[in-house]
XYZ file of C-alpha atoms in Angstrom:
688
model
C 75.741 73.503 134.762
C 77.377 75.576 137.448
C 75.502 76.652 140.506
C 74.631 80.330 141.014
C 75.382 83.029 143.576
C 74.028 86.543 143.332
C 74.819 89.479 145.587
C 73.388 92.908 145.953
C 74.988 95.970 144.450
C 76.048 97.069 140.943
C 79.765 96.426 141.569
C 80.207 93.048 143.243
C 83.477 91.678 144.592
C 83.988 88.243 143.034
C 85.067 85.045 144.699
C 88.770 84.344 145.160
C 90.241 81.002 144.254
C 90.956 78.249 146.689
C 87.832 78.630 148.784
C 87.673 82.355 149.380
C 84.724 84.483 148.372
C 84.050 88.175 148.868
C 80.796 89.330 150.323
C 78.984 92.551 149.568
C 81.166 94.384 152.041
C 84.396 93.412 150.330
C 85.590 91.287 153.223
C 87.062 87.822 152.700
C 84.911 84.977 153.964
C 85.260 81.221 153.769
C 83.399 79.340 151.100
C 82.706 75.767 150.127
C 85.330 74.242 147.862
C 84.531 71.723 145.122
C 87.080 69.382 143.541
C 87.116 71.310 140.282
C 87.987 74.514 142.059
C 84.514 75.944 141.624
C 82.307 77.240 144.381
C 78.841 76.193 145.541
C 76.645 79.241 145.275
C 73.124 80.157 146.220
C 70.753 82.868 145.243
C 70.614 85.531 147.926
C 69.046 88.207 145.752
C 68.037 88.986 142.227
C 70.177 92.015 141.390
C 72.453 92.063 138.329
C 75.813 90.541 139.169
C 79.143 89.732 137.422
C 81.481 87.412 139.298
C 84.398 85.143 138.490
C 86.095 82.052 139.799
C 89.490 80.581 138.929
C 89.423 77.010 137.669
C 91.816 74.150 137.051
C 94.524 72.474 139.107
C 96.933 73.968 138.473
C 94.887 77.058 137.752
C 94.662 77.642 134.013
C 91.228 79.158 133.546
C 88.583 81.527 134.813
C 84.779 81.228 134.655
C 82.579 84.330 134.626
C 78.975 84.199 135.778
C 76.628 87.055 134.843
C 73.241 87.093 136.618
C 70.262 89.092 135.306
C 66.876 89.159 137.094
C 63.960 88.749 134.711
C 62.126 91.555 136.468
C 64.716 93.999 135.117
C 63.778 92.943 131.581
C 59.995 93.497 131.773
C 60.193 96.379 129.308
C 62.240 94.383 126.779
C 61.501 91.506 124.460
C 65.209 90.610 124.029
C 68.061 89.997 126.438
C 71.369 91.288 125.013
C 74.686 90.715 126.775
C 78.022 91.908 125.430
C 80.679 90.410 127.659
C 84.289 91.659 127.433
C 87.110 89.867 129.228
C 89.987 91.648 127.457
C 93.005 92.336 129.658
C 96.339 93.724 128.465
C 98.995 91.201 129.424
C 96.836 88.042 129.306
C 95.575 85.900 126.441
C 92.221 84.091 126.576
C 90.287 81.607 124.480
C 86.766 80.344 125.069
C 86.796 76.652 125.984
C 84.877 74.178 123.858
C 81.203 74.441 124.856
C 82.382 77.170 127.205
C 79.330 79.444 126.805
C 76.085 78.526 128.600
C 72.876 80.521 128.981
C 70.161 79.252 131.322
C 67.383 80.483 133.549
C 66.502 79.645 137.175
C 63.091 79.928 138.793
C 63.076 82.672 141.367
C 61.487 80.588 144.154
C 62.586 79.705 147.669
C 63.033 76.049 146.660
C 65.141 76.846 143.622
C 67.218 79.352 145.544
C 68.349 76.448 147.691
C 68.925 74.037 144.811
C 69.636 75.702 141.501
C 70.547 72.442 139.796
C 67.203 70.769 140.333
C 65.541 69.809 137.028
C 62.404 71.798 137.844
C 64.471 74.854 138.789
C 66.707 75.488 135.769
C 66.378 75.346 132.023
C 69.206 75.608 129.484
C 68.600 78.201 126.764
C 71.992 77.775 125.068
C 73.544 75.626 123.594
C 70.130 73.945 123.281
C 68.041 75.697 120.644
C 64.797 77.466 121.544
C 63.220 77.072 124.864
C 60.346 78.884 126.502
C 59.221 80.230 123.176
C 62.508 82.049 122.711
C 65.767 81.510 120.899
C 69.346 82.325 121.921
C 72.261 83.151 119.599
C 75.916 83.459 120.616
C 78.869 85.059 118.801
C 82.379 84.397 120.139
C 85.282 86.660 119.075
C 88.575 85.469 120.586
C 90.500 88.228 118.810
C 88.444 90.936 120.494
C 87.968 88.902 123.692
C 84.198 89.285 123.588
C 81.091 87.104 123.714
C 77.822 88.514 122.349
C 74.592 86.829 123.459
C 71.095 87.580 122.235
C 67.998 85.859 123.653
C 64.711 86.749 121.994
C 61.875 85.965 124.417
C 59.143 88.204 123.153
C 57.482 90.129 125.958
C 57.748 87.171 128.346
C 60.354 88.402 130.832
C 58.991 88.407 134.427
C 60.123 88.193 138.038
C 59.563 84.441 137.791
C 63.061 83.763 136.422
C 66.667 84.787 136.845
C 68.811 84.564 133.675
C 72.414 83.397 133.935
C 75.283 83.550 131.385
C 78.451 81.529 132.072
C 81.654 82.077 130.047
C 84.428 79.532 130.677
C 87.877 80.737 129.524
C 91.268 79.130 129.005
C 94.278 81.285 129.987
C 97.360 80.943 127.777
C 99.866 82.287 130.322
C 100.700 80.582 133.608
C 98.429 81.858 136.371
C 100.886 82.934 139.090
C 100.041 84.311 142.540
C 98.560 87.767 142.330
C 97.214 87.195 138.783
C 94.338 89.583 138.156
C 91.417 89.131 135.736
C 88.485 91.453 135.052
C 85.179 91.264 133.226
C 82.904 93.992 131.907
C 79.401 93.148 130.673
C 76.858 95.409 128.979
C 73.361 94.053 129.692
C 70.706 95.801 127.635
C 72.816 98.935 127.922
C 73.592 98.596 131.631
C 77.070 97.799 132.971
C 78.075 94.983 135.338
C 81.734 94.475 136.299
C 83.683 91.856 138.144
C 87.252 90.775 138.819
C 89.155 87.947 140.520
C 92.689 87.632 141.906
C 94.670 84.499 142.580
C 95.731 84.383 146.221
C 99.336 84.320 147.375
C 101.379 81.162 147.040
C 104.874 79.826 147.487
C 106.139 80.737 144.010
C 106.892 84.277 142.861
C 103.871 86.180 141.706
C 103.094 88.864 139.174
C 102.929 92.607 139.107
C 101.187 95.385 137.231
C 102.924 98.125 135.272
C 100.869 101.329 135.489
C 101.814 103.711 132.666
C 100.784 107.328 133.222
C 101.318 110.037 130.636
C 102.011 113.726 131.101
C 102.890 116.530 128.688
C 105.330 119.401 128.915
C 107.063 120.066 132.203
C 105.661 117.887 134.927
C 104.139 119.746 137.868
C 105.772 118.265 140.962
C 106.395 114.578 141.604
C 103.976 111.920 140.302
C 101.162 111.323 142.744
C 101.320 108.077 144.721
C 99.191 105.355 143.181
C 97.868 103.158 145.940
C 95.011 101.179 144.516
C 92.722 99.601 147.023
C 92.484 95.892 147.369
C 91.331 95.167 143.839
C 93.123 97.740 141.671
C 90.641 100.344 140.456
C 91.908 102.515 137.614
C 94.577 104.971 138.851
C 93.978 108.697 138.701
C 95.498 110.805 135.996
C 98.657 112.781 136.574
C 98.466 116.563 136.547
C 99.564 117.894 133.166
C 102.326 120.367 132.558
C 102.078 123.448 130.350
C 100.831 122.582 126.931
C 98.926 119.533 128.037
C 95.669 121.309 127.305
C 96.687 121.352 123.634
C 96.275 117.576 123.431
C 92.635 116.535 122.934
C 91.178 113.709 124.993
C 90.512 111.629 121.893
C 94.224 111.554 120.993
C 95.635 108.027 121.282
C 99.265 107.286 122.117
C 100.582 103.782 121.447
C 103.307 102.188 123.563
C 104.676 98.748 122.643
C 105.748 96.362 125.389
C 107.802 93.177 125.348
C 109.451 90.913 127.919
C 110.633 87.333 128.245
C 109.530 84.803 130.921
C 110.728 81.205 131.053
C 112.110 81.534 127.470
C 108.736 82.747 126.205
C 108.573 86.209 124.659
C 105.404 88.164 125.329
C 104.553 91.390 123.544
C 101.659 93.677 122.755
C 100.539 97.299 122.827
C 99.214 99.731 125.391
C 96.909 102.543 124.341
C 96.922 105.725 126.380
C 94.177 108.313 125.926
C 92.346 110.995 127.843
C 90.984 112.044 130.119
C 92.809 109.633 132.449
C 95.961 109.347 130.293
C 96.797 105.995 131.922
C 97.058 102.378 130.851
C 97.890 99.149 132.693
C 99.917 96.090 131.769
C 98.704 93.258 134.012
C 100.103 89.942 135.179
C 103.801 90.549 134.472
C 105.953 87.981 136.308
C 108.023 89.432 139.138
C 111.597 90.048 138.009
C 110.684 90.417 134.311
C 112.424 93.269 132.483
C 109.791 95.075 130.396
C 110.839 97.206 127.429
C 108.476 100.087 126.619
C 108.668 101.903 123.256
C 106.429 104.804 122.276
C 105.376 105.380 118.679
C 105.933 108.845 117.276
C 102.929 110.851 118.531
C 100.722 112.477 115.915
C 98.525 115.266 117.238
C 97.410 118.046 114.916
C 99.028 121.352 115.817
C 101.262 119.862 118.507
C 104.883 118.817 118.211
C 106.663 116.642 120.745
C 110.260 116.133 121.758
C 111.680 112.654 122.474
C 109.710 110.865 125.199
C 111.050 110.592 128.730
C 110.272 107.575 130.949
C 110.887 107.920 134.666
C 109.913 106.174 137.902
C 111.310 103.746 140.451
C 113.336 101.046 138.698
C 113.030 102.768 135.277
C 116.019 103.134 132.927
C 115.256 105.721 130.223
C 116.727 105.706 126.703
C 117.212 101.924 126.491
C 117.574 100.518 123.902
C 116.915 103.776 121.990
C 115.739 107.355 122.510
C 112.059 106.385 122.338
C 112.306 103.462 124.772
C 112.861 102.576 128.424
C 113.144 99.434 130.555
C 111.574 98.660 133.924
C 111.944 95.613 136.209
C 108.800 94.428 138.005
C 109.545 94.187 141.746
C 108.199 91.659 144.256
C 105.376 92.621 146.633
C 103.907 91.066 149.705
C 100.446 90.508 151.079
C 99.224 88.440 148.152
C 98.423 91.501 146.070
C 100.022 92.271 142.726
C 103.201 94.312 142.787
C 102.640 97.768 141.308
C 105.203 99.631 139.259
C 104.362 103.176 138.217
C 106.049 104.486 135.072
C 105.497 108.082 134.027
C 105.848 108.879 130.344
C 106.458 112.530 129.578
C 106.129 113.911 126.084
C 107.686 117.392 126.116
C 105.717 119.719 123.917
C 108.171 121.536 121.678
C 107.183 124.982 120.504
C 107.170 125.329 116.758
C 108.669 128.357 115.083
C 106.249 130.621 113.312
C 105.877 130.698 109.568
C 107.380 133.900 108.139
C 105.855 135.436 105.007
C 108.025 137.859 103.000
C 106.650 139.800 100.019
C 108.653 142.171 97.791
C 108.207 145.948 98.044
C 105.906 147.942 95.784
C 106.296 150.933 93.486
C 104.470 154.168 94.062
C 103.392 156.673 91.449
C 105.789 159.354 92.671
C 108.935 157.260 93.006
C 111.241 155.193 90.872
C 112.350 153.143 93.882
C 110.261 150.364 95.430
C 109.381 150.186 99.106
C 111.100 147.666 101.354
C 109.854 144.059 101.580
C 106.881 143.315 103.850
C 107.571 140.775 106.648
C 104.764 138.993 108.538
C 105.631 136.643 111.433
C 102.958 134.124 112.382
C 101.760 133.492 115.916
C 103.687 131.281 118.321
C 103.958 130.893 122.089
C 106.986 131.288 124.299
C 109.321 132.354 121.448
C 111.072 135.712 121.087
C 111.787 137.052 117.563
C 114.243 139.792 116.606
C 113.358 142.711 114.382
C 113.750 141.787 110.702
C 117.061 142.884 109.217
C 117.019 143.775 105.483
C 120.079 143.964 103.267
C 120.003 144.963 99.579
C 122.200 144.114 96.630
C 120.949 145.338 93.274
C 117.298 144.389 93.005
C 117.741 141.581 95.611
C 116.599 142.131 99.209
C 117.486 139.625 101.978
C 115.439 139.376 105.194
C 117.021 137.887 108.380
C 115.263 137.092 111.698
C 116.587 135.429 114.871
C 114.384 133.429 117.282
C 114.971 132.075 120.814
C 112.772 130.502 123.510
C 111.238 133.136 125.702
C 113.301 133.820 128.865
C 112.406 131.611 131.848
C 109.797 129.700 129.821
C 111.544 126.372 130.148
C 110.494 125.574 126.591
C 112.454 124.170 123.726
C 111.983 124.816 120.039
C 111.020 121.948 117.757
C 114.046 121.210 115.587
C 112.380 118.344 113.731
C 109.668 120.379 112.038
C 111.228 123.687 111.071
C 109.131 125.871 108.758
C 110.617 126.941 105.438
C 113.541 129.340 105.774
C 114.484 128.439 109.378
C 117.682 126.703 110.471
C 119.115 125.768 113.878
C 122.273 127.544 115.023
C 123.263 124.850 117.523
C 123.087 127.153 120.563
C 119.322 127.016 121.075
C 118.712 129.899 118.676
C 117.326 129.767 115.139
C 117.754 132.019 112.106
C 115.333 132.758 109.294
C 116.644 133.902 105.917
C 114.809 134.675 102.687
C 115.815 136.685 99.600
C 113.225 138.325 97.337
C 113.507 140.248 94.068
C 112.410 143.846 94.323
C 110.378 145.357 91.469
C 111.920 147.724 88.954
C 109.755 150.782 89.250
C 111.297 152.331 86.084
C 109.915 149.719 83.758
C 111.430 148.909 80.369
C 109.159 147.370 77.709
C 110.093 144.065 76.166
C 111.020 143.712 72.486
C 108.182 141.960 70.666
C 108.973 138.854 68.643
C 107.306 139.328 65.239
C 107.225 136.529 62.700
C 105.805 136.649 59.180
C 102.759 134.574 58.413
C 102.917 131.112 56.899
C 101.217 129.394 53.966
C 98.558 127.014 55.322
C 97.959 123.547 53.864
C 94.521 124.468 52.612
C 95.083 127.910 51.195
C 97.452 129.857 49.012
C 96.937 132.998 51.111
C 99.437 133.402 53.985
C 98.275 133.801 57.589
C 98.685 137.021 59.535
C 102.061 137.667 61.196
C 102.435 136.431 64.812
C 103.444 138.662 67.740
C 104.761 137.222 71.043
C 106.751 138.428 74.046
C 104.408 141.285 74.946
C 102.183 139.609 77.518
C 101.074 141.967 80.300
C 103.306 142.193 83.399
C 102.743 143.734 86.830
C 104.511 146.831 85.475
C 103.298 147.265 81.882
C 100.085 146.750 79.915
C 100.639 146.021 76.204
C 98.067 146.878 73.580
C 96.787 144.453 70.979
C 99.095 144.355 67.929
C 97.847 146.438 64.969
C 98.647 144.899 61.562
C 98.393 146.751 58.224
C 99.235 145.276 54.806
C 100.644 146.750 51.612
C 101.052 143.895 49.172
C 103.423 141.411 50.699
C 104.762 144.075 53.113
C 103.056 144.097 56.543
C 103.452 146.657 59.321
C 103.071 145.557 63.006
C 102.506 148.127 65.775
C 102.386 147.526 69.581
C 101.878 150.078 72.356
C 102.984 149.946 76.023
C 101.382 151.681 79.043
C 102.794 151.712 82.597
C 100.543 150.354 85.361
C 99.785 152.436 88.446
C 102.873 152.857 90.616
C 105.258 152.398 87.702
C 106.638 154.519 84.872
C 108.270 153.585 81.579
C 111.891 154.618 81.278
C 111.596 156.489 77.954
C 115.272 157.423 78.064
C 116.343 153.824 77.740
C 113.839 152.327 75.316
C 114.964 149.147 73.510
C 115.439 149.162 69.724
C 112.189 149.524 67.830
C 110.412 151.413 70.626
C 109.763 155.125 70.393
C 107.458 157.750 71.830
C 104.917 158.552 69.132
C 102.371 161.220 69.977
C 103.051 160.723 73.669
C 102.527 156.966 73.400
C 105.331 154.433 73.761
C 105.115 152.525 70.488
C 106.905 149.670 68.798
C 106.825 149.356 64.974
C 108.344 146.812 62.616
C 107.855 145.613 59.035
C 107.773 142.018 57.821
C 107.504 140.494 54.343
C 104.779 137.908 53.856
C 105.688 134.742 51.926
C 104.282 133.905 48.467
C 102.341 130.649 48.444
C 103.087 128.287 45.546
C 102.078 124.783 44.526
C 104.480 122.355 42.803
C 103.398 120.592 39.603
C 103.606 116.935 38.814
C 106.290 115.902 36.278
C 105.465 114.782 32.834
C 106.214 111.059 32.820
C 106.904 108.871 29.729
C 106.737 105.203 30.721
C 108.373 104.081 27.370
C 107.073 102.377 24.227
C 107.592 99.100 22.324
C 109.693 99.480 19.150
C 108.784 97.561 16.006
C 111.987 95.566 15.973
C 112.391 94.756 19.686
C 110.648 93.088 22.571
C 112.209 95.586 25.050
C 110.337 98.845 25.686
C 112.174 102.086 25.426
C 113.570 103.752 28.558
C 111.040 105.779 30.608
C 111.655 109.432 31.425
C 110.261 112.299 33.504
C 110.626 116.055 33.313
C 109.256 119.028 35.254
C 107.804 122.129 33.744
C 109.246 125.234 35.455
C 107.233 126.876 38.291
C 108.066 130.320 39.714
C 109.507 130.082 43.211
C 110.034 126.328 43.053
C 113.238 124.420 42.470
C 112.756 120.782 41.381
C 115.316 118.029 41.668
C 116.125 115.853 38.660
C 113.475 113.140 38.695
C 114.746 109.682 39.591
C 113.233 106.995 37.362
C 113.478 103.327 38.364
C 112.109 100.197 36.635
C 111.432 96.967 38.517
C 108.959 94.120 38.112
C 107.152 95.855 35.264
C 106.666 99.049 37.278
C 108.058 102.526 36.599
C 108.707 104.523 39.814
C 109.403 108.248 39.641
C 110.629 110.187 42.695
C 111.653 113.812 43.095
C 111.840 116.694 45.552
C 110.778 120.307 45.406
C 112.172 123.234 47.406
C 110.522 126.597 47.758
C 112.872 129.459 46.948
C 113.493 132.382 49.292
C 110.293 134.343 49.869
C 108.114 131.425 48.785
C 106.311 128.647 50.705
C 104.224 125.663 49.718
C 100.571 126.268 50.486
C 97.202 124.948 49.441
C 96.290 121.452 48.305
C 99.203 119.719 46.550
C 98.705 117.619 43.373
C 98.549 113.843 43.561
C 101.892 112.298 44.309
C 103.222 115.249 46.336
C 103.718 115.135 50.118
C 104.388 118.325 52.087
C 107.385 117.872 54.381
C 107.572 121.480 55.571
C 106.601 124.945 54.474
C 109.491 124.918 52.001
C 109.987 121.238 51.187
C 107.923 118.529 49.459
C 108.517 115.063 47.997
C 107.005 113.367 44.938
C 106.381 109.675 44.258
C 104.533 108.094 41.318
C 104.278 104.463 40.190
C 103.026 103.425 36.747
C 102.961 100.200 34.716
C 105.706 99.660 32.118
C 104.444 98.578 28.669
C 104.789 94.861 27.801
C 106.229 94.169 24.311
C 105.123 90.961 22.442
C 106.504 89.242 19.226
C 104.351 89.576 15.973
C 102.139 86.533 15.077
C 103.219 84.869 11.618
C 100.621 84.672 8.767
C 99.523 80.965 8.366
C 99.666 79.075 4.860
C 96.289 78.408 3.159
C 94.807 75.008 3.926
C 94.251 72.889 0.657
C 90.780 71.638 -0.085
C 90.781 67.803 0.175
C 89.546 65.625 -2.767
C 86.118 64.253 -2.287
C 86.031 60.727 -1.010
C 84.664 58.466 -3.756
C 81.493 56.640 -3.021
C 82.137 52.873 -3.187
C 80.362 50.964 -5.940
C 77.509 48.859 -4.809
C 78.282 45.207 -4.451
C 76.689 43.281 -7.338
C 74.426 40.408 -6.559
C 76.088 37.088 -7.163
C 75.110 35.205 -10.232
C 76.054 31.824 -11.536
C 78.325 33.425 -13.959
C 80.672 35.997 -12.502
C 80.487 39.251 -14.225
C 83.601 41.361 -14.834
C 83.973 44.379 -12.607
C 83.052 47.638 -14.253
C 85.843 49.958 -15.145
C 85.894 52.868 -12.724
C 85.657 56.364 -14.021
C 88.916 58.341 -13.877
C 89.188 60.926 -11.053
C 90.627 64.391 -11.647
C 94.331 64.639 -11.149
C 95.252 66.248 -7.822
C 98.572 67.042 -6.167
C 97.704 66.876 -2.463
C 98.548 63.917 -0.251
C 96.181 61.067 -0.979
C 93.498 60.335 1.582
C 93.853 56.915 3.116
C 91.588 54.352 1.568
C 88.868 53.316 3.967
C 88.423 49.632 4.623
C 84.989 48.241 3.739
C 83.852 45.218 5.593
C 82.017 42.868 3.174
C 78.588 41.666 4.183
C 78.553 37.829 4.218
C 75.681 35.876 2.686
C 74.437 32.716 4.239
C 74.024 30.823 0.903
C 77.435 30.923 -0.695
C 80.568 33.039 -0.580
C 80.781 36.206 -2.475
C 83.586 36.926 -4.858
C 86.538 38.867 -3.375
C 85.763 42.495 -2.780
C 87.101 45.075 -5.073
C 89.239 47.646 -3.225
C 88.486 51.135 -4.424
C 91.378 53.343 -5.249
C 92.349 56.328 -7.227
C 92.139 55.660 -10.930
C 95.318 55.730 -12.814
C 95.692 58.083 -15.686
C 97.046 57.211 -19.143
C 95.348 53.700 -19.393
């Protein structure tokens, strides 16, 4: 844990490196040097303080110590510190375990020895402590450390709270290197800064970029910061500078190379100071500055101009400049002031031109109306109007006002303006003048059509008579007489115009003092095609092939049928045909099955049916003869000692059919003695 030094005052000069500290009066005084480059410190008060010390050998870091007396926190239950160490031109990272929060007893003993165990207590990184808990958020991208210590309502004069932030510096810390720190402690600000003292090697400088607008008023004021570089004052602004709001932000990119390392970043310039600083630039470095195109509502700028001692404008392009950081003595940073002027270019006014109008007592329109918008420091000529037919051309010339010193913005010219190349600008616009002697349009009248769901035609259509700024057209009046329909349209001139009745188009006439258009159209007759009569063929008695199929149409008035096309394939008969409505006729209503409406006068027919299948006749079968009854075999006689002759079988009736095979009878054996040979039954023979 580092020791502690507090000093009185809200803005405290920090210690310098290498054994120099600054007291409350801003004077340099000797200090006690430790081997690590730190400084022994002691509590000499309890006021809020923010101080820094350079660390490392060679110097490569800076440690910030923020001191907060507990008595200032009596009305709070939480200590919140937002510490910002951001500095344009330097890159920082928080060292490992580089954030420490602790408290020190505010006693005479502990003021003399802040490192004594009974005097200090670490609140972070150790968790908890004294009934409270500390949290820390480190953001190296934003160069901030946020610390919150919740201690309930236990803050008293008994303790002083200390935050230490130990940083690593990416760039080499050369003589004159400047670092700053800004801390917000429960809404209150504490600031500190530290500068590396002079050495043998070349040091660094600061580029102070100040912005002005319009024509600069006199030379830039001298910027002589005191010992520790407070923010420079803003330059006085030229005419037009009051048009740029304080919240406008202008971005300037910087880049330079040192010891083969390229460094780059951005500077933001905004009001009310309109200044920005690039710190810790090595002496002799050539810095390139490039401004982005400014974007301020209602304000247009010319190309930027960079000027100052050692500044070369327009390198490498019109929006850039280069400046070399000079050497300085006395151990303080060299200061280079660069003034960036953005000339405010006056923008030409928007010109609005509207055609003339017709009056009730004239056939000629008035001249076009010309309105020129507001603009400063620009002189406009009287509008010149030339006419050719019904075309009127308006011409205006504009120049910067005499002795204004202003230029006109050539990059953002309103519509109709063009640059003449001599500092002047010309506006040109051509408009079409109205024809006060109006001529009505010829209506486009088309007969009705037969709809798909009805055989009654629709009403005729009338187009081309939409109202204009000169003429109002009445609604078309339609009257029917059979298929003949009359269409009537009227025309009335609007106020300020009259209809040229001497040159009315064909079809228009003055009827009863009213300009009227009349035409006749013939309505179509709606017809429906019929399906053809189709014969799919028949099977003849002497053939297995069916007869050829055929199709034929019955005549229909107003319809012309094509010859039906009949095709046979895979047992199917396909019939196709077309129908065309004759002149004066249209297809309307629901069409019969098979018909498809192609248009109002065209339709197609398709039908598919099965072809008959012809089969051969089945032959009549011969009668089946009745078989002879199978004779019942004679019973086997019982054996006797004396064989008896077989009985003579009775004769069977004579039959012609094929004899039935004689069944084989298996004799039944007797256990005593063999039977005589079996008698095989058969058909009796006739004629015995």
